[in-house]
Amino acid sequence: MKTADLSLITEESVSHNTDIFKKVMLRNGDVPNITCFSQARLIPGQTVTPHAHDDMHEIFFTQQGSGVITVDGHDYPLKPGVCV
């Protein structure tokens, strides 16, 4: 079993924007068939450069705030409780 406590995990910058930080709760190899599980926080107005990962899929869960995420040319609204 793998446990993670967000209050004990050090933030690290994401590879595609060093102004965005995340807390990685699971890394590739920690749990079978999962390559990463992390929490990232964006400040109001902050954006992420469009990109793709060859080695994983990303799932976005909105804890608070709102925004829009574009995946394969389609916009999806984000609000608390929404998972994309």
mmCIF file of C-alpha atoms in Angstrom:
data_model
loop_
_atom_site.group_PDB
_atom_site.id
_atom_site.type_symbol
_atom_site.label_atom_id
_atom_site.label_comp_id
_atom_site.label_asym_id
_atom_site.label_seq_id
_atom_site.Cartn_x
_atom_site.Cartn_y
_atom_site.Cartn_z
ATOM 1 C CA MET A 1 0.000 0.000 0.000
ATOM 2 C CA LYS A 2 1.205 3.503 -0.837
ATOM 3 C CA THR A 3 0.103 6.466 1.261
ATOM 4 C CA ALA A 4 0.615 10.176 0.582
ATOM 5 C CA ASP A 5 0.100 13.221 2.804
ATOM 6 C CA LEU A 6 -0.075 16.471 0.813
ATOM 7 C CA SER A 7 1.118 18.441 3.835
ATOM 8 C CA LEU A 8 4.413 16.490 3.779
ATOM 9 C CA ILE A 9 5.086 16.525 0.019
ATOM 10 C CA THR A 10 7.462 19.147 -1.385
ATOM 11 C CA GLU A 11 6.250 21.119 -4.391
ATOM 12 C CA GLU A 12 8.147 20.836 -7.663
ATOM 13 C CA SER A 13 7.723 22.753 -10.908
ATOM 14 C CA VAL A 14 6.020 21.133 -13.868
ATOM 15 C CA SER A 15 8.233 20.429 -16.874
ATOM 16 C CA HIS A 16 6.270 22.620 -19.304
ATOM 17 C CA ASN A 17 5.988 25.752 -17.109
ATOM 18 C CA THR A 18 8.353 26.400 -14.217
ATOM 19 C CA ASP A 19 5.884 28.938 -12.766
ATOM 20 C CA ILE A 20 3.388 26.127 -12.031
ATOM 21 C CA PHE A 21 4.060 23.816 -9.110
ATOM 22 C CA LYS A 22 2.729 20.378 -8.260
ATOM 23 C CA LYS A 23 2.886 17.848 -5.454
ATOM 24 C CA VAL A 24 3.426 14.353 -6.861
ATOM 25 C CA MET A 25 1.558 11.759 -4.830
ATOM 26 C CA LEU A 26 2.312 8.736 -7.042
ATOM 27 C CA ARG A 27 5.103 8.238 -9.560
ATOM 28 C CA ASN A 28 5.557 5.719 -12.327
ATOM 29 C CA GLY A 29 6.119 2.311 -10.728
ATOM 30 C CA ASP A 30 4.530 3.140 -7.340
ATOM 31 C CA VAL A 31 1.230 1.497 -8.331
ATOM 32 C CA PRO A 32 0.731 -0.832 -11.332
ATOM 33 C CA ASN A 33 -0.739 0.856 -14.440
ATOM 34 C CA ILE A 34 -0.497 4.412 -13.050
ATOM 35 C CA THR A 35 2.308 6.652 -14.278
ATOM 36 C CA CYS A 36 1.674 9.699 -12.064
ATOM 37 C CA PHE A 37 -0.814 11.211 -9.623
ATOM 38 C CA SER A 38 -0.163 14.797 -8.581
ATOM 39 C CA GLN A 39 -1.764 18.053 -7.490
ATOM 40 C CA ALA A 40 -0.997 21.305 -9.328
ATOM 41 C CA ARG A 41 -2.217 24.803 -8.488
ATOM 42 C CA LEU A 42 -2.602 27.570 -11.035
ATOM 43 C CA ILE A 43 -3.025 31.171 -9.987
ATOM 44 C CA PRO A 44 -5.763 33.293 -11.633
ATOM 45 C CA GLY A 45 -4.810 34.089 -15.216
ATOM 46 C CA GLN A 46 -2.080 31.469 -15.379
ATOM 47 C CA THR A 47 -2.029 29.255 -18.480
ATOM 48 C CA VAL A 48 -0.287 26.096 -19.585
ATOM 49 C CA THR A 49 1.319 25.787 -23.002
ATOM 50 C CA PRO A 50 -0.495 23.166 -25.118
ATOM 51 C CA HIS A 51 1.441 19.913 -24.879
ATOM 52 C CA ALA A 52 1.084 16.122 -24.813
ATOM 53 C CA HIS A 53 2.779 13.309 -22.935
ATOM 54 C CA ASP A 54 3.862 10.166 -24.792
ATOM 55 C CA ASP A 55 4.116 8.141 -21.582
ATOM 56 C CA MET A 56 0.870 8.959 -19.745
ATOM 57 C CA HIS A 57 -2.681 10.291 -19.822
ATOM 58 C CA GLU A 58 -3.640 13.209 -17.615
ATOM 59 C CA ILE A 59 -6.841 13.552 -15.604
ATOM 60 C CA PHE A 60 -7.741 16.965 -14.228
ATOM 61 C CA PHE A 61 -9.885 17.332 -11.104
ATOM 62 C CA THR A 62 -10.906 20.843 -10.102
ATOM 63 C CA GLN A 63 -10.840 21.416 -6.350
ATOM 64 C CA GLN A 64 -11.666 25.122 -6.394
ATOM 65 C CA GLY A 65 -11.914 28.013 -8.818
ATOM 66 C CA SER A 66 -12.891 27.792 -12.457
ATOM 67 C CA GLY A 67 -11.400 27.795 -15.898
ATOM 68 C CA VAL A 68 -11.404 26.106 -19.264
ATOM 69 C CA ILE A 69 -9.284 23.218 -20.501
ATOM 70 C CA THR A 70 -8.882 22.479 -24.198
ATOM 71 C CA VAL A 71 -8.340 18.848 -25.191
ATOM 72 C CA ASP A 72 -8.100 17.824 -28.850
ATOM 73 C CA GLY A 73 -9.584 21.166 -29.910
ATOM 74 C CA HIS A 74 -12.603 20.955 -27.589
ATOM 75 C CA ASP A 75 -13.093 23.342 -24.643
ATOM 76 C CA TYR A 76 -14.291 21.908 -21.338
ATOM 77 C CA PRO A 77 -15.391 24.154 -18.455
ATOM 78 C CA LEU A 78 -13.730 23.522 -15.114
ATOM 79 C CA LYS A 79 -15.388 24.146 -11.758
ATOM 80 C CA PRO A 80 -15.118 22.565 -8.316
ATOM 81 C CA GLY A 81 -15.912 18.867 -8.408
ATOM 82 C CA VAL A 82 -15.379 18.497 -12.171
ATOM 83 C CA CYS A 83 -13.011 15.862 -13.507
ATOM 84 C CA VAL A 84 -11.801 15.945 -17.126
#
